[in-house]
Amino acid sequence: MPIPSTPILVAISRQPIPEKLVFELKNQALQFGATLHSLGGQETNGTYHQDRWSFNEPLDTSKRESLRAIASSHQTDLCYLKADLVPNDIRVLAMDMDSTLINIECIDEIADFTGKKSAVAQITEATMRGEIKDFKESLRRRVAVLEGIHADALEAVYRERLRPNPGAVELLAGANQRGLHTLLVSGGFTFFTEKLRQQLGFKQTQANTLEIIDGKLTGKVLGDIVDGAAKAAHLDEACQRLGCTKENSITMGDGANDLIMMNGSGISVAYQAKPVVKEKADAAFDHVGLDAALLLMS
């Protein structure tokens, strides 16, 4: 993501932000030859505490990560917002599903019914880390493992194993209250995105459709596969329909195939993410819930 010339540094924590952390951040900034200027002091919304500072020079990846490491030692997450960001200009929330919105990788849990979860999980992890570049091929390989599984397994995974991640319900409630177009865009499966649309109130969902014949999975995906490029395209199309651009969106993801969608958005949030995603995202949430994103739009 482009690094702003004068970023706004936002610290968010579940606990009051300690003075020691502020001191350490300012001391680290001085070592960069830069200074932090307070933008009003610590505030709380009852769930999270936040503090904001302006930074008087650009921050490269190594500087951003060094500041985040300091904050993390105090169970605090750091976000780098563009200085010219206008929160009210955000009109779209677009987010990934597996391991971002929810606590599992659905395909891994489905595969668990065949005793092949480990093999599928290895392919999933390698793909999310960017080691397998062709997501479509990766997905086809993983789905092939599911051949012969009864479709009832999907319902069992949803009922017994799938849970929204902390803050998901509050995030969607807040986003919908603000009138945002809420888009769930996933390399996972429509069976789950449709249920989450009904449960959480997404206005739009895009995902892959598993072929089911005679009540069993065939190990194939119907139609075009939703990969990283498709995620970005669905976001662009949603923005176009609304008469805005990607800069008017907040995006959230955890894996390498979310980066195309996240790149160029107004605010990009890495949630419990792979290092390559955290390094490039404006915000990295490791200690706070998904609903902390609402603070970045206020």
Short mmCIF file of C-alpha atoms in Angstrom, two decimals:
data_model
loop_
_atom_site.label_atom_id
_atom_site.label_comp_id
_atom_site.label_asym_id
_atom_site.label_seq_id
_atom_site.Cartn_x
_atom_site.Cartn_y
_atom_site.Cartn_z
CA MET A 1 0.00 0.00 0.00
CA PRO A 2 1.30 3.52 -0.72
CA ILE A 3 2.98 5.13 2.28
CA PRO A 4 1.55 8.63 2.96
CA SER A 5 3.94 11.55 3.17
CA THR A 6 2.69 12.52 6.64
CA PRO A 7 0.85 9.51 8.11
CA ILE A 8 -1.50 9.58 11.05
CA LEU A 9 -0.47 7.00 13.63
CA VAL A 10 -3.37 5.36 15.49
CA ALA A 11 -2.89 3.08 18.50
CA ILE A 12 -5.84 0.87 19.52
CA SER A 13 -6.02 -1.38 22.58
CA ARG A 14 -8.54 -3.19 24.74
CA GLN A 15 -6.87 -1.63 27.80
CA PRO A 16 -5.91 1.99 28.51
CA ILE A 17 -2.81 2.81 26.48
CA PRO A 18 0.08 3.11 28.96
CA GLU A 19 2.29 6.17 29.11
CA LYS A 20 5.29 3.87 28.77
CA LEU A 21 4.13 2.85 25.29
CA VAL A 22 3.71 6.46 24.23
CA PHE A 23 7.18 7.23 25.50
CA GLU A 24 8.68 4.27 23.66
CA LEU A 25 6.94 5.20 20.40
CA LYS A 26 8.15 8.79 20.63
CA ASN A 27 11.66 7.64 21.50
CA GLN A 28 11.71 5.29 18.50
CA ALA A 29 10.51 8.12 16.28
CA LEU A 30 13.36 10.30 17.45
CA GLN A 31 15.78 7.57 16.40
CA PHE A 32 14.25 7.90 12.92
CA GLY A 33 14.95 11.64 13.10
CA ALA A 34 11.21 12.29 13.31
CA THR A 35 8.65 13.45 15.84
CA LEU A 36 5.16 12.44 16.89
CA HIS A 37 2.61 15.18 17.59
CA SER A 38 -0.46 14.36 19.70
CA LEU A 39 -3.84 14.81 18.04
CA GLY A 40 -5.99 15.16 21.10
CA GLY A 41 -5.07 12.50 23.62
CA GLN A 42 -6.47 9.11 24.55
CA GLU A 43 -10.15 8.32 23.95
CA THR A 44 -12.36 5.31 24.62
CA ASN A 45 -15.64 4.03 23.20
CA GLY A 46 -16.18 1.64 26.10
CA THR A 47 -14.62 -1.31 24.28
CA TYR A 48 -11.36 0.06 22.92
CA HIS A 49 -8.95 2.80 23.80
CA GLN A 50 -7.24 4.81 21.07
CA ASP A 51 -4.67 7.55 20.73
CA ARG A 52 -3.54 9.40 17.61
CA TRP A 53 -0.45 11.26 16.51
CA SER A 54 0.74 12.91 13.33
CA PHE A 55 4.11 11.84 11.95
CA ASN A 56 6.25 14.41 10.20
CA GLU A 57 7.92 12.15 7.65
CA PRO A 58 7.27 9.04 5.54
CA LEU A 59 7.59 5.63 7.11
CA ASP A 60 9.09 2.74 5.19
CA THR A 61 8.19 -0.87 5.99
CA SER A 62 11.03 -1.44 8.46
CA LYS A 63 10.11 1.67 10.45
CA ARG A 64 6.45 0.77 10.49
CA GLU A 65 7.22 -2.75 11.68
CA SER A 66 9.58 -1.55 14.41
CA LEU A 67 6.85 0.70 15.81
CA ARG A 68 4.30 -2.11 15.59
CA ALA A 69 6.64 -4.43 17.50
CA ILE A 70 6.86 -1.89 20.31
CA ALA A 71 3.08 -1.52 20.42
CA SER A 72 2.54 -5.28 20.33
CA SER A 73 4.66 -5.70 23.44
CA HIS A 74 1.96 -3.63 25.15
CA GLN A 75 -0.93 -5.62 23.57
CA THR A 76 -1.69 -2.66 21.34
CA ASP A 77 -2.22 -2.51 17.57
CA LEU A 78 -0.94 0.28 15.31
CA CYS A 79 -2.56 1.72 12.20
CA TYR A 80 -1.12 4.15 9.66
CA LEU A 81 -3.82 6.29 8.10
CA LYS A 82 -3.44 8.63 5.18
CA ALA A 83 -3.30 12.21 6.41
CA ASP A 84 -5.92 13.30 3.89
CA LEU A 85 -8.35 10.48 4.68
CA VAL A 86 -11.93 11.69 5.18
CA PRO A 87 -13.73 8.99 7.22
CA ASN A 88 -17.16 9.98 5.91
CA ASP A 89 -15.92 9.27 2.38
CA ILE A 90 -15.73 5.53 3.17
CA ARG A 91 -18.73 3.93 1.48
CA VAL A 92 -17.80 0.25 1.11
CA LEU A 93 -16.63 -2.44 3.53
CA ALA A 94 -15.12 -5.40 1.66
CA MET A 95 -13.75 -8.36 3.54
CA ASP A 96 -12.47 -11.90 3.22
CA MET A 97 -14.27 -14.76 4.97
CA ASP A 98 -12.04 -17.66 6.07
CA SER A 99 -9.77 -16.70 9.00
CA THR A 100 -10.83 -13.05 8.65
CA LEU A 101 -14.55 -12.84 9.26
CA ILE A 102 -14.72 -16.34 10.72
CA ASN A 103 -12.47 -18.50 12.88
CA ILE A 104 -11.83 -21.36 10.43
CA GLU A 105 -10.76 -22.27 6.92
CA CYS A 106 -13.98 -23.95 5.81
CA ILE A 107 -12.35 -26.26 3.29
CA ASP A 108 -10.00 -27.60 5.96
CA GLU A 109 -12.91 -28.46 8.21
CA ILE A 110 -14.88 -30.12 5.40
CA ALA A 111 -11.78 -32.18 4.57
CA ASP A 112 -11.58 -33.22 8.20
CA PHE A 113 -14.58 -35.46 7.53
CA THR A 114 -12.39 -37.48 5.14
CA GLY A 115 -9.41 -37.68 7.47
CA LYS A 116 -7.41 -35.54 5.03
CA LYS A 117 -7.48 -32.22 6.86
CA SER A 118 -3.72 -32.10 7.28
CA ALA A 119 -3.01 -32.50 3.56
CA VAL A 120 -5.55 -29.86 2.59
CA ALA A 121 -4.38 -27.48 5.31
CA GLN A 122 -0.82 -27.67 4.02
CA ILE A 123 -1.98 -26.57 0.56
CA THR A 124 -4.12 -23.82 2.10
CA GLU A 125 -1.29 -22.43 4.21
CA ALA A 126 1.19 -22.48 1.35
CA THR A 127 -1.30 -20.63 -0.81
CA MET A 128 -2.07 -18.00 1.82
CA ARG A 129 1.63 -17.40 2.34
CA GLY A 130 2.00 -16.84 -1.39
CA GLU A 131 4.17 -19.90 -1.98
CA ILE A 132 1.65 -21.41 -4.40
CA LYS A 133 1.05 -18.55 -6.81
CA ASP A 134 -1.91 -19.97 -8.73
CA PHE A 135 -4.82 -19.85 -6.30
CA LYS A 136 -7.21 -21.38 -8.84
CA GLU A 137 -5.06 -24.47 -9.21
CA SER A 138 -4.59 -24.64 -5.46
CA LEU A 139 -8.33 -24.51 -4.87
CA ARG A 140 -9.04 -27.18 -7.49
CA ARG A 141 -6.48 -29.45 -5.83
CA ARG A 142 -8.03 -28.95 -2.41
CA VAL A 143 -11.62 -29.32 -3.58
CA ALA A 144 -10.73 -32.57 -5.35
CA VAL A 145 -10.02 -34.02 -1.91
CA LEU A 146 -13.67 -33.44 -1.01
CA GLU A 147 -15.04 -35.82 -3.65
CA GLY A 148 -17.63 -38.17 -2.22
CA ILE A 149 -18.30 -36.26 0.99
CA HIS A 150 -22.01 -35.99 1.79
CA ALA A 151 -23.35 -32.45 1.50
CA ASP A 152 -24.61 -32.68 5.09
CA ALA A 153 -21.00 -32.16 6.12
CA LEU A 154 -21.29 -28.52 5.05
CA GLU A 155 -24.15 -27.92 7.47
CA ALA A 156 -22.24 -29.73 10.22
CA VAL A 157 -19.19 -27.50 9.70
CA TYR A 158 -21.35 -24.38 9.82
CA ARG A 159 -23.25 -25.46 12.90
CA GLU A 160 -20.48 -27.08 14.93
CA ARG A 161 -17.23 -25.36 13.97
CA LEU A 162 -17.80 -22.01 12.30
CA ARG A 163 -17.88 -18.96 14.54
CA PRO A 164 -17.62 -15.27 13.64
CA ASN A 165 -14.34 -13.81 14.84
CA PRO A 166 -14.40 -11.35 17.78
CA GLY A 167 -16.08 -8.10 16.82
CA ALA A 168 -17.61 -9.42 13.57
CA VAL A 169 -21.22 -8.95 14.64
CA GLU A 170 -20.50 -5.46 15.95
CA LEU A 171 -18.54 -4.52 12.83
CA LEU A 172 -21.36 -5.46 10.48
CA ALA A 173 -23.97 -3.79 12.66
CA GLY A 174 -21.94 -0.59 12.74
CA ALA A 175 -21.14 -0.66 9.02
CA ASN A 176 -24.76 -1.24 8.06
CA GLN A 177 -25.89 1.50 10.45
CA ARG A 178 -23.54 3.89 8.65
CA GLY A 179 -25.08 2.87 5.36
CA LEU A 180 -21.95 1.22 3.98
CA HIS A 181 -22.19 -1.30 1.17
CA THR A 182 -21.00 -4.46 2.96
CA LEU A 183 -19.33 -6.99 0.68
CA LEU A 184 -18.14 -10.46 1.71
CA VAL A 185 -15.82 -11.68 -1.03
CA SER A 186 -14.29 -15.09 -0.56
CA GLY A 187 -12.21 -17.78 -2.17
CA GLY A 188 -14.35 -20.10 -0.06
CA PHE A 189 -17.83 -21.36 -0.77
CA THR A 190 -21.28 -19.92 -1.36
CA PHE A 191 -22.86 -22.35 1.11
CA PHE A 192 -21.15 -20.45 3.92
CA THR A 193 -21.18 -16.90 2.50
CA GLU A 194 -24.95 -17.10 1.98
CA LYS A 195 -25.56 -18.22 5.55
CA LEU A 196 -23.30 -15.43 6.84
CA ARG A 197 -25.11 -12.91 4.64
CA GLN A 198 -28.35 -13.86 6.35
CA GLN A 199 -26.80 -14.03 9.82
CA LEU A 200 -24.77 -10.80 9.75
CA GLY A 201 -26.54 -8.68 7.15
CA PHE A 202 -24.05 -8.41 4.28
CA LYS A 203 -25.51 -6.61 1.29
CA GLN A 204 -23.46 -8.64 -1.20
CA THR A 205 -21.49 -11.91 -1.15
CA GLN A 206 -19.24 -13.50 -3.78
CA ALA A 207 -17.68 -16.95 -3.48
CA ASN A 208 -17.21 -20.31 -5.19
CA THR A 209 -19.94 -22.89 -5.75
CA LEU A 210 -19.26 -26.53 -4.93
CA GLU A 211 -20.79 -29.01 -7.34
CA ILE A 212 -23.19 -31.40 -5.59
CA ILE A 213 -24.75 -34.42 -7.33
CA ASP A 214 -27.01 -36.94 -5.59
CA GLY A 215 -26.31 -35.25 -2.28
CA LYS A 216 -22.53 -35.62 -2.48
CA LEU A 217 -19.66 -33.32 -3.39
CA THR A 218 -18.11 -34.18 -6.74
CA GLY A 219 -14.75 -32.57 -5.96
CA LYS A 220 -15.35 -29.84 -8.53
CA VAL A 221 -16.14 -26.13 -8.49
CA LEU A 222 -18.83 -24.71 -10.74
CA GLY A 223 -18.16 -21.60 -12.83
CA ASP A 224 -15.32 -19.11 -12.53
CA ILE A 225 -13.18 -19.37 -9.42
CA VAL A 226 -13.02 -16.38 -7.09
CA ASP A 227 -9.31 -15.73 -6.61
CA GLY A 228 -7.40 -12.63 -5.55
CA ALA A 229 -7.95 -10.83 -8.84
CA ALA A 230 -11.66 -11.66 -8.78
CA LYS A 231 -11.97 -10.32 -5.23
CA ALA A 232 -10.51 -7.01 -6.37
CA ALA A 233 -12.75 -6.97 -9.45
CA HIS A 234 -15.89 -7.51 -7.35
CA LEU A 235 -14.86 -4.61 -5.11
CA ASP A 236 -14.18 -2.36 -8.11
CA GLU A 237 -17.57 -3.25 -9.60
CA ALA A 238 -19.35 -2.49 -6.33
CA CYS A 239 -17.62 0.88 -6.11
CA GLN A 240 -18.50 1.67 -9.71
CA ARG A 241 -22.18 0.92 -9.06
CA LEU A 242 -22.09 3.29 -6.11
CA GLY A 243 -20.39 6.02 -8.11
CA CYS A 244 -17.20 5.96 -6.04
CA THR A 245 -13.70 4.47 -6.28
CA LYS A 246 -11.66 1.93 -4.37
CA GLU A 247 -10.28 4.80 -2.28
CA ASN A 248 -13.76 5.02 -0.76
CA SER A 249 -13.50 1.52 0.67
CA ILE A 250 -12.15 -0.18 3.75
CA THR A 251 -10.82 -3.68 3.06
CA MET A 252 -9.99 -6.52 5.43
CA GLY A 253 -8.10 -9.76 4.88
CA ASP A 254 -5.51 -12.16 6.26
CA GLY A 255 -3.83 -13.91 3.31
CA ALA A 256 -1.77 -13.17 0.23
CA ASN A 257 -4.77 -13.55 -2.06
CA ASP A 258 -6.40 -10.56 -0.33
CA LEU A 259 -3.60 -8.15 -1.22
CA ILE A 260 -4.88 -7.19 -4.69
CA MET A 261 -8.23 -6.25 -3.17
CA MET A 262 -6.60 -4.38 -0.29
CA ASN A 263 -4.08 -2.46 -2.37
CA GLY A 264 -5.27 1.06 -3.15
CA SER A 265 -8.24 1.03 -0.78
CA GLY A 266 -8.84 3.95 1.54
CA ILE A 267 -8.03 1.83 4.61
CA SER A 268 -6.61 -1.69 4.47
CA VAL A 269 -6.80 -3.89 7.56
CA ALA A 270 -4.83 -7.09 8.12
CA TYR A 271 -6.63 -9.26 10.68
CA GLN A 272 -4.56 -11.95 12.44
CA ALA A 273 -2.71 -11.97 9.15
CA LYS A 274 0.30 -13.48 7.47
CA PRO A 275 3.44 -11.28 7.75
CA VAL A 276 3.39 -10.30 4.05
CA VAL A 277 -0.11 -8.92 4.51
CA LYS A 278 0.59 -7.10 7.78
CA GLU A 279 3.62 -5.40 6.28
CA LYS A 280 1.59 -3.90 3.44
CA ALA A 281 -1.63 -3.08 5.26
CA ASP A 282 -2.46 0.27 6.83
CA ALA A 283 -3.73 -1.44 9.98
CA ALA A 284 -2.72 -4.74 11.59
CA PHE A 285 -5.16 -6.15 14.13
CA ASP A 286 -3.55 -8.80 16.35
CA HIS A 287 -4.96 -7.78 19.73
CA VAL A 288 -8.27 -6.05 18.97
CA GLY A 289 -11.42 -7.36 17.30
CA LEU A 290 -12.79 -6.67 13.84
CA ASP A 291 -15.08 -3.93 15.17
CA ALA A 292 -12.03 -1.78 15.97
CA ALA A 293 -12.14 -0.92 12.26
CA LEU A 294 -15.12 1.30 13.05
CA LEU A 295 -12.76 3.59 14.98
CA LEU A 296 -10.70 4.12 11.83
CA MET A 297 -13.79 5.45 10.09
CA SER A 298 -14.63 7.96 12.82
#
